[in-house]
CSV table of C-alpha atoms in Angstrom, one decimal:
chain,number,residue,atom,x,y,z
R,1,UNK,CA,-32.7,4.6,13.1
R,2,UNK,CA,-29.5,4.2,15.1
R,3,UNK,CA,-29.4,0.9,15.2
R,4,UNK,CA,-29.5,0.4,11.2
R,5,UNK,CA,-26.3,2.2,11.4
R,6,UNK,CA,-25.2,-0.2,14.0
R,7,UNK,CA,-25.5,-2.8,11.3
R,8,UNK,CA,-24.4,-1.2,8.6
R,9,UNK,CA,-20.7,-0.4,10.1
R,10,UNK,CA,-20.7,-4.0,11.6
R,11,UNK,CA,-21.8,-5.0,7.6
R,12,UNK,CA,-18.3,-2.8,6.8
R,13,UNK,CA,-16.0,-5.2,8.8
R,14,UNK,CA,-15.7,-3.0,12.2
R,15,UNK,CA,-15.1,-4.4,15.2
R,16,UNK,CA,-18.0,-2.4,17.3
R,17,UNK,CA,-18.4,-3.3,21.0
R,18,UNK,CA,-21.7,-3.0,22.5
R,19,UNK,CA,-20.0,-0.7,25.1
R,20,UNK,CA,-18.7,1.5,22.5
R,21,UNK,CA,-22.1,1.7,21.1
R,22,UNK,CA,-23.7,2.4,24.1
R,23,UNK,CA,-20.4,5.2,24.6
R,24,UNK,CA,-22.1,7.0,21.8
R,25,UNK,CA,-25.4,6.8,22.8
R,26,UNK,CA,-24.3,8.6,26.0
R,27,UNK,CA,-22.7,11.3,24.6
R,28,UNK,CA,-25.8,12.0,21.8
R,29,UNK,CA,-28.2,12.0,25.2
R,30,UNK,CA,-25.8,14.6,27.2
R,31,UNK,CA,-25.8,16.7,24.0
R,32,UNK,CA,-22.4,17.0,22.8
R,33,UNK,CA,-23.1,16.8,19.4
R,34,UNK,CA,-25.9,19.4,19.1
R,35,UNK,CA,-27.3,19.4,15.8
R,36,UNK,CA,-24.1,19.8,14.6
R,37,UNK,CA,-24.1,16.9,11.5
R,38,UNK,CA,-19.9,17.4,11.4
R,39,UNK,CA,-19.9,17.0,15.1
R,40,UNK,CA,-21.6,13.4,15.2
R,41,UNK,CA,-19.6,12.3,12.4
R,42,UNK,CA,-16.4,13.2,14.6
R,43,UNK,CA,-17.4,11.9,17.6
R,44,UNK,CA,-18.8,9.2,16.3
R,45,UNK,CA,-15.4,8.3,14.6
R,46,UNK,CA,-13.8,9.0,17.6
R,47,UNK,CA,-15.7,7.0,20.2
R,48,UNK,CA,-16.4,3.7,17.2
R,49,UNK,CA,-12.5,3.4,15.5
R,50,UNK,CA,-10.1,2.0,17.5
R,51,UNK,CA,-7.4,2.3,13.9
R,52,UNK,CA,-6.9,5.2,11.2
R,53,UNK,CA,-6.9,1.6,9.3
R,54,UNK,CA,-10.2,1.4,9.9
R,55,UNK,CA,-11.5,5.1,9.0
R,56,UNK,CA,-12.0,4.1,4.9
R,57,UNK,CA,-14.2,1.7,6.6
R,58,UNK,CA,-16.4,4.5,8.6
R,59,UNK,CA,-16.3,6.6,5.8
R,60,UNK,CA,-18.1,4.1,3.6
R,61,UNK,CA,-21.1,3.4,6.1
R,62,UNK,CA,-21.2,7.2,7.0
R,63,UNK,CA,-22.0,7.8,3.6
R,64,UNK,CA,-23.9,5.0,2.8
R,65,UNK,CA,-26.4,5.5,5.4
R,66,UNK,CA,-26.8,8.8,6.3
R,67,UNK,CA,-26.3,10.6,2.4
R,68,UNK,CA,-27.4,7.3,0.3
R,69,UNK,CA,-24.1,7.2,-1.4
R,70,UNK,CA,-23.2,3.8,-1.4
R,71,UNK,CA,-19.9,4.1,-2.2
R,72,UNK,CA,-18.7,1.0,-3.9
R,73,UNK,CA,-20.9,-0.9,-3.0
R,74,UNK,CA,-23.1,0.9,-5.6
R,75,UNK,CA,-22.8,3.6,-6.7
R,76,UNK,CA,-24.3,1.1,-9.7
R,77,UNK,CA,-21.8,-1.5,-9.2
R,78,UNK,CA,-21.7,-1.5,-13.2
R,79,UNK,CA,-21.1,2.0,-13.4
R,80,UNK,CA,-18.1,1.7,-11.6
R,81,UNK,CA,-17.0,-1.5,-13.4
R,82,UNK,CA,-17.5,0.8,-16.7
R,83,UNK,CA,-15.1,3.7,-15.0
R,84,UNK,CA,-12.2,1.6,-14.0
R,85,UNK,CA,-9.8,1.9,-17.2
R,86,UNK,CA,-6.8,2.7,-14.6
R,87,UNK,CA,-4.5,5.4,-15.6
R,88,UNK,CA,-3.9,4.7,-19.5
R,89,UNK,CA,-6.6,6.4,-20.8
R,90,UNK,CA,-6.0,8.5,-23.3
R,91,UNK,CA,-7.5,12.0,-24.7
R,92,UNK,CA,-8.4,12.0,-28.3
R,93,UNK,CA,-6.4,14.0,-29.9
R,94,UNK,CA,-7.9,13.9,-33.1
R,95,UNK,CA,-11.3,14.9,-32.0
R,96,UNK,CA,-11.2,18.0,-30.1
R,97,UNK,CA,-14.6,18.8,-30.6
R,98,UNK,CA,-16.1,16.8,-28.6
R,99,UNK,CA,-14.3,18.6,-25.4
R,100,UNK,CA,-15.8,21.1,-23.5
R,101,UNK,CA,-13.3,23.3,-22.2
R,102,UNK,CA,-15.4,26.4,-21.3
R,103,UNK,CA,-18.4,25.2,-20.1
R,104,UNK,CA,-19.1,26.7,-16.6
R,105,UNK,CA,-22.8,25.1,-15.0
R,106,UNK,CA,-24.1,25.8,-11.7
R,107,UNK,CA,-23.4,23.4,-9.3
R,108,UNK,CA,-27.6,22.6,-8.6
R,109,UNK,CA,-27.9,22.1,-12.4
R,110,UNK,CA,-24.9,19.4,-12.5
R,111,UNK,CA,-26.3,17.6,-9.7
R,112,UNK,CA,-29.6,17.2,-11.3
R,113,UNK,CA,-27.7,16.4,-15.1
R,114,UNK,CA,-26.1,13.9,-12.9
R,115,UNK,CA,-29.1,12.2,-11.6
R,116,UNK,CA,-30.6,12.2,-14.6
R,117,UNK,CA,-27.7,10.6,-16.2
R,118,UNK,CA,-27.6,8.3,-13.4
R,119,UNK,CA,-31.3,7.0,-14.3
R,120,UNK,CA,-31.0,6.9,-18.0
R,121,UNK,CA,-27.8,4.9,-18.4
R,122,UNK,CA,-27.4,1.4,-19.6
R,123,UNK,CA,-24.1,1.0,-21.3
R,124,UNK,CA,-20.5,1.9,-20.8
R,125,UNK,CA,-19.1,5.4,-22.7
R,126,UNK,CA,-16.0,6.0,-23.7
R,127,UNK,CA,-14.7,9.7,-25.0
R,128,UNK,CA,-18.4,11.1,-25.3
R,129,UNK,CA,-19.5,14.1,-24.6
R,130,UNK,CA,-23.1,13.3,-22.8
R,131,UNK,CA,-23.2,10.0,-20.9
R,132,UNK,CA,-21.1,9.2,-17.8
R,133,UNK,CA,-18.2,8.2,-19.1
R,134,UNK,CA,-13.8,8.6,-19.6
R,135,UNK,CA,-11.8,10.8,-21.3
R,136,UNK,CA,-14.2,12.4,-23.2
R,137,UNK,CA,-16.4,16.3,-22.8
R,138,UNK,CA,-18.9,15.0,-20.6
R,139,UNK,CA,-19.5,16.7,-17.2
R,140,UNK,CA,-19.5,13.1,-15.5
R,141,UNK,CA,-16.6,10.9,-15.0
R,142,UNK,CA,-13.2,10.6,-14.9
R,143,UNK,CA,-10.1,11.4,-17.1
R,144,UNK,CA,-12.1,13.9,-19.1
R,145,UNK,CA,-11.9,17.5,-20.5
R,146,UNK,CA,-14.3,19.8,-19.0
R,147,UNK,CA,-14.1,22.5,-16.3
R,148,UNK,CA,-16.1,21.8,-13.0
R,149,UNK,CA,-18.3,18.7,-13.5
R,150,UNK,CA,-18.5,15.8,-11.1
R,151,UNK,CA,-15.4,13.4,-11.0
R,152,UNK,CA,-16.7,9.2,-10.7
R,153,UNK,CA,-13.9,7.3,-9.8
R,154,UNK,CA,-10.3,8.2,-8.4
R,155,UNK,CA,-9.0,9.6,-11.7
R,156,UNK,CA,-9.0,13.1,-12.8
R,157,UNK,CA,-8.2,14.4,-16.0
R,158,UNK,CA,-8.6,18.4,-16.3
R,159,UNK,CA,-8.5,18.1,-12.0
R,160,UNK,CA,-11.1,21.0,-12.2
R,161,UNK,CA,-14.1,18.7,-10.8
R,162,UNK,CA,-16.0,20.9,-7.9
R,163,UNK,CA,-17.4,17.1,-6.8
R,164,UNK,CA,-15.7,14.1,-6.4
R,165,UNK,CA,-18.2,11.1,-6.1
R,166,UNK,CA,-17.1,7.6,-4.7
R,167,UNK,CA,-14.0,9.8,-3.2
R,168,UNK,CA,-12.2,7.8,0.0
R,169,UNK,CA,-9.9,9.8,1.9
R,170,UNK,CA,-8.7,7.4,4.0
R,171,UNK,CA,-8.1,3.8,1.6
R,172,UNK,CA,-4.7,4.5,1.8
R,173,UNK,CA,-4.7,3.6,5.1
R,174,UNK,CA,-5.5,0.6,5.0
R,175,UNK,CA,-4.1,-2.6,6.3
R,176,UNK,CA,-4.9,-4.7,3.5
R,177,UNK,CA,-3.6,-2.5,0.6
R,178,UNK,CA,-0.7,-2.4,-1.1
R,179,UNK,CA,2.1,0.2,-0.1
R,180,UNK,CA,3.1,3.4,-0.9
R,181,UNK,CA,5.7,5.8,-0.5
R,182,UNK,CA,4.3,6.8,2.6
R,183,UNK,CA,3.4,3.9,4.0
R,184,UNK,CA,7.0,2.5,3.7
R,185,UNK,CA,8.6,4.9,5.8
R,186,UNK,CA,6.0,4.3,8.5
R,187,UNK,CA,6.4,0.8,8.8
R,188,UNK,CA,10.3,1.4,8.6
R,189,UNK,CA,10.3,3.6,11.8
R,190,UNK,CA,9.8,0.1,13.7
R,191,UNK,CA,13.1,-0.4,12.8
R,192,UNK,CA,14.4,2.5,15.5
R,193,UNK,CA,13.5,0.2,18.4
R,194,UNK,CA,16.5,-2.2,17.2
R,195,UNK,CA,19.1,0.0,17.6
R,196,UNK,CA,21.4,-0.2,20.0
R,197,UNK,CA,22.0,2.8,22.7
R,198,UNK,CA,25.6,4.5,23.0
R,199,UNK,CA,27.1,4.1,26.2
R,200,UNK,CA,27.2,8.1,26.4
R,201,UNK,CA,25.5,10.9,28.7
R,202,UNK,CA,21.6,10.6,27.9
R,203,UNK,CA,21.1,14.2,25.7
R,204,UNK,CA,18.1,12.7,23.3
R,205,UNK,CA,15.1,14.1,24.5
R,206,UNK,CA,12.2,10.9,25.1
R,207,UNK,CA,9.2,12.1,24.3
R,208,UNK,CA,7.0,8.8,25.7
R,209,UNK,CA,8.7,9.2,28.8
R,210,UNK,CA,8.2,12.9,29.0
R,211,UNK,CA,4.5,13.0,28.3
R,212,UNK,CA,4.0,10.1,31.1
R,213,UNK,CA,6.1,12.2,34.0
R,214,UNK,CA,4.5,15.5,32.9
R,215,UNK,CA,1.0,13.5,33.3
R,216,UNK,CA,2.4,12.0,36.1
R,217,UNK,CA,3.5,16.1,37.8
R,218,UNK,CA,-0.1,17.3,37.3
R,219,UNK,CA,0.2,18.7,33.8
R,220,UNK,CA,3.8,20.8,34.7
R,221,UNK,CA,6.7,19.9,32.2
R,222,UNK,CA,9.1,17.6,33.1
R,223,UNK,CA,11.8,16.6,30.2
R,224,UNK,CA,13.6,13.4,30.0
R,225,UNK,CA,16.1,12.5,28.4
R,226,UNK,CA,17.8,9.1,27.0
R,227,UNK,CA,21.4,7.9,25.7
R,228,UNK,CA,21.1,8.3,21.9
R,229,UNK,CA,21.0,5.1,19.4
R,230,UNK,CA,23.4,3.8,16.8
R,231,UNK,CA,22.1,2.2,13.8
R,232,UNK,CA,23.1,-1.2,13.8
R,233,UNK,CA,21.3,-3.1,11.0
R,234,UNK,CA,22.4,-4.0,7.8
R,235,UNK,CA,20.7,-4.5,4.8
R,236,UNK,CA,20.8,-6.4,1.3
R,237,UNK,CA,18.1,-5.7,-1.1
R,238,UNK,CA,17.3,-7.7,-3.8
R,239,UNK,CA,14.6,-6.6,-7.0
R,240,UNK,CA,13.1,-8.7,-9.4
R,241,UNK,CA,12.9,-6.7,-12.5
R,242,UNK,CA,11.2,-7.1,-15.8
R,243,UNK,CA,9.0,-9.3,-17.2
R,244,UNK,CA,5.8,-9.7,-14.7
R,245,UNK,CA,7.4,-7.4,-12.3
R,246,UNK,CA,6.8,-4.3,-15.0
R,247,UNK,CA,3.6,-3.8,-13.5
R,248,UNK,CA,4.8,-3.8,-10.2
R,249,UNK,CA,7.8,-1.3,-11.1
R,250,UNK,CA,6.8,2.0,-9.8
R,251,UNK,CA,5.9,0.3,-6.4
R,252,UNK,CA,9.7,-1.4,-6.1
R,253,UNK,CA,10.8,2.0,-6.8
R,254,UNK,CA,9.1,3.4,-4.0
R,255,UNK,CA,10.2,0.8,-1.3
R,256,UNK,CA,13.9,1.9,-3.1
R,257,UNK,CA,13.7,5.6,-2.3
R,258,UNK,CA,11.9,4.8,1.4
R,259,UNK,CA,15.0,2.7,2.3
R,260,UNK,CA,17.4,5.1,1.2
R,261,UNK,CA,15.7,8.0,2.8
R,262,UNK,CA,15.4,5.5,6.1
R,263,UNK,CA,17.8,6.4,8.2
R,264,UNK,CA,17.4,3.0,10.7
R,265,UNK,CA,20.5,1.1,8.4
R,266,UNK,CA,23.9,0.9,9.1
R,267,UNK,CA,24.4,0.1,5.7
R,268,UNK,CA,22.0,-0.9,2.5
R,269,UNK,CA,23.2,-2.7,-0.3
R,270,UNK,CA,21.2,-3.0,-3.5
R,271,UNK,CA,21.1,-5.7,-6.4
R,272,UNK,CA,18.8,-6.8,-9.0
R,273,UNK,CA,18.1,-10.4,-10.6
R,274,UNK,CA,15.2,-11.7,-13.5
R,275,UNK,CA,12.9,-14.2,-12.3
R,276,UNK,CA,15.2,-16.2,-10.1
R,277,UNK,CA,18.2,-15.5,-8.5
R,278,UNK,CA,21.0,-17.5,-9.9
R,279,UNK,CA,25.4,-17.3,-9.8
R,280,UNK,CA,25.0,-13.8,-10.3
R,281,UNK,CA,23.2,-10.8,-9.3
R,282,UNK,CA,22.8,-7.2,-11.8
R,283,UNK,CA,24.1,-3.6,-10.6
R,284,UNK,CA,20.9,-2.0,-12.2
R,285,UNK,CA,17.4,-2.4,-12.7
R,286,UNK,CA,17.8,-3.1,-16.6
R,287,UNK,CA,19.7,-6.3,-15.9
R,288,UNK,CA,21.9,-6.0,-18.7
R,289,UNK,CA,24.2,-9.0,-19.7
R,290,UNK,CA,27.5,-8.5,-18.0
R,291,UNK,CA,26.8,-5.6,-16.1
R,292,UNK,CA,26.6,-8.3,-12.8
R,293,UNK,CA,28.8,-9.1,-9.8
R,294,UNK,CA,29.0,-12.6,-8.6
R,295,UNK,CA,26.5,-14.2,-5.5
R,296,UNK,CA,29.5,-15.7,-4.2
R,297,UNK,CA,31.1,-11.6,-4.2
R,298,UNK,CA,28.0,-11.2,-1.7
R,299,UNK,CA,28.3,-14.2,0.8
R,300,UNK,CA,32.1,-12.9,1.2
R,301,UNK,CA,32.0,-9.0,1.8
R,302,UNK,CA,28.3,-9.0,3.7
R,303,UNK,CA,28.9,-11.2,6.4
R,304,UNK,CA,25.7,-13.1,7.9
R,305,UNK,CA,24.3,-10.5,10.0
R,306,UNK,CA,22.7,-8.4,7.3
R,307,UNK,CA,19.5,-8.8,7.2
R,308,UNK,CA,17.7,-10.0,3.4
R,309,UNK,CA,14.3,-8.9,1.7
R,310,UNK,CA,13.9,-10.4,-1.9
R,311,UNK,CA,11.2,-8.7,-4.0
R,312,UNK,CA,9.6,-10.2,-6.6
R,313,UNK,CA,6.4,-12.1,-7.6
R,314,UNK,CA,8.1,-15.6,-7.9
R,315,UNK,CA,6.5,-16.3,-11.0
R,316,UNK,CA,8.8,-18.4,-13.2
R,317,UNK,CA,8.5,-21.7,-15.2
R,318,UNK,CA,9.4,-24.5,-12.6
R,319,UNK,CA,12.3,-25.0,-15.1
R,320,UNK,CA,14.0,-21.7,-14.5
R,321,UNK,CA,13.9,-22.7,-10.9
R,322,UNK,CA,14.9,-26.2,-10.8
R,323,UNK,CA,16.9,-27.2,-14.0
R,324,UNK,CA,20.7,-26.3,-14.0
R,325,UNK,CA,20.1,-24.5,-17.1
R,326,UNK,CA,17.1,-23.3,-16.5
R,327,UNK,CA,19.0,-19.1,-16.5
R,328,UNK,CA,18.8,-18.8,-19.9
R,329,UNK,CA,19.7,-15.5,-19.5
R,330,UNK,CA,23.3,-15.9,-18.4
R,331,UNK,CA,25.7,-18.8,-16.6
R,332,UNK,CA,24.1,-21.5,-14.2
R,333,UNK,CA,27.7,-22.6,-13.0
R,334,UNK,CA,26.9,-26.0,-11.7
R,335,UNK,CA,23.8,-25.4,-10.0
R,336,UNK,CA,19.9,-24.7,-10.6
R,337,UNK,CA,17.8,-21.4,-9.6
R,338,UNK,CA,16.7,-23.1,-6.3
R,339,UNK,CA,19.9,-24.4,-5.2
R,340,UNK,CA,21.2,-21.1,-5.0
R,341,UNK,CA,18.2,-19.6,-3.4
R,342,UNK,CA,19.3,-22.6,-0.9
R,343,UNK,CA,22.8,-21.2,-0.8
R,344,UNK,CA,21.6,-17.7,0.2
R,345,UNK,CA,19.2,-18.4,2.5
R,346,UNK,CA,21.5,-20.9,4.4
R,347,UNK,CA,24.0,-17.9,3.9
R,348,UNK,CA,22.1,-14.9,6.0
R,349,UNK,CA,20.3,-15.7,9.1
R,350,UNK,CA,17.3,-14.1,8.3
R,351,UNK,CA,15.7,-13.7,4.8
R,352,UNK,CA,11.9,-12.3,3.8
R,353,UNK,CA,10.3,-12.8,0.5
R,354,UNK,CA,7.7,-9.9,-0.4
R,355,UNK,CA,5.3,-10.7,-3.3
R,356,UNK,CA,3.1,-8.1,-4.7
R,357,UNK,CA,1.1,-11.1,-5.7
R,358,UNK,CA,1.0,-13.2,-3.2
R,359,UNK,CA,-1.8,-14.9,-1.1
R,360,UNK,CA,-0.8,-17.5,1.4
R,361,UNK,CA,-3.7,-19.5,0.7
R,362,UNK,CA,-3.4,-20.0,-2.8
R,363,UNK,CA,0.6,-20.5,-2.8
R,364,UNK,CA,0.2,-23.9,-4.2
R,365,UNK,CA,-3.7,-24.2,-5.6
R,366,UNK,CA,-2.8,-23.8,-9.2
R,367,UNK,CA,0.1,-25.8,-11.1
R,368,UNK,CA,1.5,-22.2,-12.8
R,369,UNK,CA,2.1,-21.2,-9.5
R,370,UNK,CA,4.7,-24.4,-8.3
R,371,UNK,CA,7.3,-22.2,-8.1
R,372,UNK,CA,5.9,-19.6,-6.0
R,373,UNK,CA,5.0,-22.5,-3.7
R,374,UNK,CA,8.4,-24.3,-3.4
R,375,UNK,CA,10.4,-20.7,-3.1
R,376,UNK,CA,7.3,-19.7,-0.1
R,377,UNK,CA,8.4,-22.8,1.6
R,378,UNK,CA,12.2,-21.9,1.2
R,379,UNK,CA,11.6,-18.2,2.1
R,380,UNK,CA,9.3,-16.9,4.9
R,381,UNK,CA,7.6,-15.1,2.4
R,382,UNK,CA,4.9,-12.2,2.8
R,383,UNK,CA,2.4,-10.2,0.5
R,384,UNK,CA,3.8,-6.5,-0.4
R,385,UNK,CA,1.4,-4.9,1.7
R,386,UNK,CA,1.2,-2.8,5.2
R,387,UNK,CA,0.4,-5.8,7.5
R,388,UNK,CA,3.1,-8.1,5.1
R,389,UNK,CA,5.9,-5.8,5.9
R,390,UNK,CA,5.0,-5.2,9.2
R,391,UNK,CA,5.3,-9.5,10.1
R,392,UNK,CA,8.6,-9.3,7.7
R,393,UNK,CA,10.9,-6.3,9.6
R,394,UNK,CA,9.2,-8.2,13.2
R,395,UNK,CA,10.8,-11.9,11.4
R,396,UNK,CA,13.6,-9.8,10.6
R,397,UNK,CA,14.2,-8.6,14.1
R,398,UNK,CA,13.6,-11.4,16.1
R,399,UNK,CA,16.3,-12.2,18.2
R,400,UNK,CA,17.0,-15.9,17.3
């Protein structure tokens, strides 16, 4: 049986060695786990993920194999296609009716409704009270109104659900998704390492270097201690806002609040600009006519060694980036969108691009996206994700 499982976290996309496998294999013959289920799953994790990237990954074969919950993978891949309406559902006011705000089952009988539900089901439902469905009365699904029930999907309406199926504790961690609050900070504590240490008496306590000489002294405490650091870098931040960015808002708004709350800057200076950043950049996200300051303002009070990250999806007619009147939204003064994405990046030493849309692959495939292609070639540009700002601070940071 164990090696069906071996296959089905390799099926996953983990990155199992034989040794580790064979790890685990020990430790079930020397009887650490008992028949403890909780225990295997622990160890198990412990001895086969090298990443908390990777536990969403576990998670899904765990469940898969050993409870038949297949997760994503099907959990009816059409029922979950029928699920995701995202958070704008909406509860019908007009039919209250149909909502069952008092119902209280046991927990055996729902799971059996459920599986009955499960096998019956053909078609999508919408604000029923019967079927698996959203923001309706049933027991099953997501964005409803009724107390206890099983949950399908990541979205909760009454939050009352005693069961959450398809329910992944750990996606969030996840290399490949897009960032959140959290995740932001994280990947701006690399910044630390770049500061530069005071030429003062060493009163900051090192915890790496403690841990190693109290390993090193047999297990008996033994504090160092290092000169503290002085933030040294600088920072200019510039947002796309509006148009195809609206989607993206809430997210921009997060990497805002984590760079404020960073405190790895010497100094953060924030701007905004529509599409394509032209003689002038805005004050505030609504990008109102006037309300601007002057590109050339930039390149002479935030000298070259502050450090650039554009945000924004790039996705422009090719004449807002390369006509000289291609801003219809305010002056070009002599020059087109690119040229003065030319002027900035020639400007500042080092400049990222991060694009909630992007894939480096398909930067030039399609002929709508010429302008994401000629600014990624301008820009070292990166998707908005944990591994794309993790390459973007390193670019940053590089020496030369």
């Amino acid at each position: 049986m164990f090696i069906d499982f071996f296959y089905t976290l390799k099926a996953k996309g983990l990155d199992i060695s034989m040794t580790e496998w064979l790890t685990l294999m020990d430790a079930l013959d020397k009887g650490l786990v008992g028949s403890d289920f909780s225990n295997f799953y622990y160890i198990s994790r412990m001895i086969l993920v090298k990443s908390e990237s990777d536990y969403d990954k576990f998670d899904m074969a765990f469940m898969e194999f050993f409870k038949d919950v297949q997760s994503e993978d099907a959990l009816s891949k059409n029922l979950m296609e029928w699920l995701d309406k995202g958070e704008d559902m909406k509860f019908d006011k007009q039919n209250q009716e149909m909502y069952s705000y008092n119902q209280q089952r046991n927990a055996d009988e729902v799971k059996r409704m459920f599986r009955e539900r499960l096998s019956e089901q053909k078609s999508e439902h919408n604000g029923g009270n019967y079927w698996i469905g959203t923001a309706g009365g049933s027991a099953f699904g997501h964005h409803g109104r009724n107390v206890g029930g099983i949950r399908v999907g990541e979205q909760g309406g009454m939050q009352s659900a005693f069961q959450v199926m398809s329910e992944r504790k750990y996606q969030d961690f996840r290399n490949d998704r897009v960032l959140n609050m959290r995740q932001f900070q994280v990947a701006f504590r690399r910044l630390r390492q770049y500061s530069s240490r005071l030429d003062v008496p060493k009163t900051e306590l090192d915890i790496n270097k403690t841990i190693n000489k109290t390993c090193d002294n047999g297990g008996y405490l033994q504090l160092e201690f290092d000169r503290p650091r002085k933030n040294t870098v600088k920072l200019l931040l510039l947002f796309d806002c509006g148009g195809t960015m609206i989607p993206f808002m809430e997210l921009c708004n997060e990497l805002f609040q984590a760079v404020h709350k960073a405190n790895h800057f010497k100094d953060v200076k924030t701007y905004y600009f529509h599409n394509c950043i032209y003689s002038k950049v805005y004050k505030t996200a609504e990008c109102e006519i006037g309300d601007w300051v002057d590109l050339d303002y930039l390149f002479k009070h935030y000298d070259k060694d502050y450090k650039v990250i554009i945000v924004g999806d790039a996705q422009m007619a090719p004449e807002e980036l390369f006509d000289k009147n291609g801003n219809y939204r305010g002056p070009n003064d002599g020059h087109s969108g690119y040229e003065w994405c030319e002027l900035l990046n020639s400007k500042y030493k080092k400049c990222v691009w991060l694009n909630p849309r992007y894939h480096k692959d398909m930067a030039s495939s399609f002929h709508w996206m010429e302008s994401e292609a000629a600014l990624s070639k301008l820009f070292h540009m990166y998707t908005l994700s944990v591994d794309g700002l993790k390459e973007a601070i390193t670019y940053l940071l590089k020496a030369k």
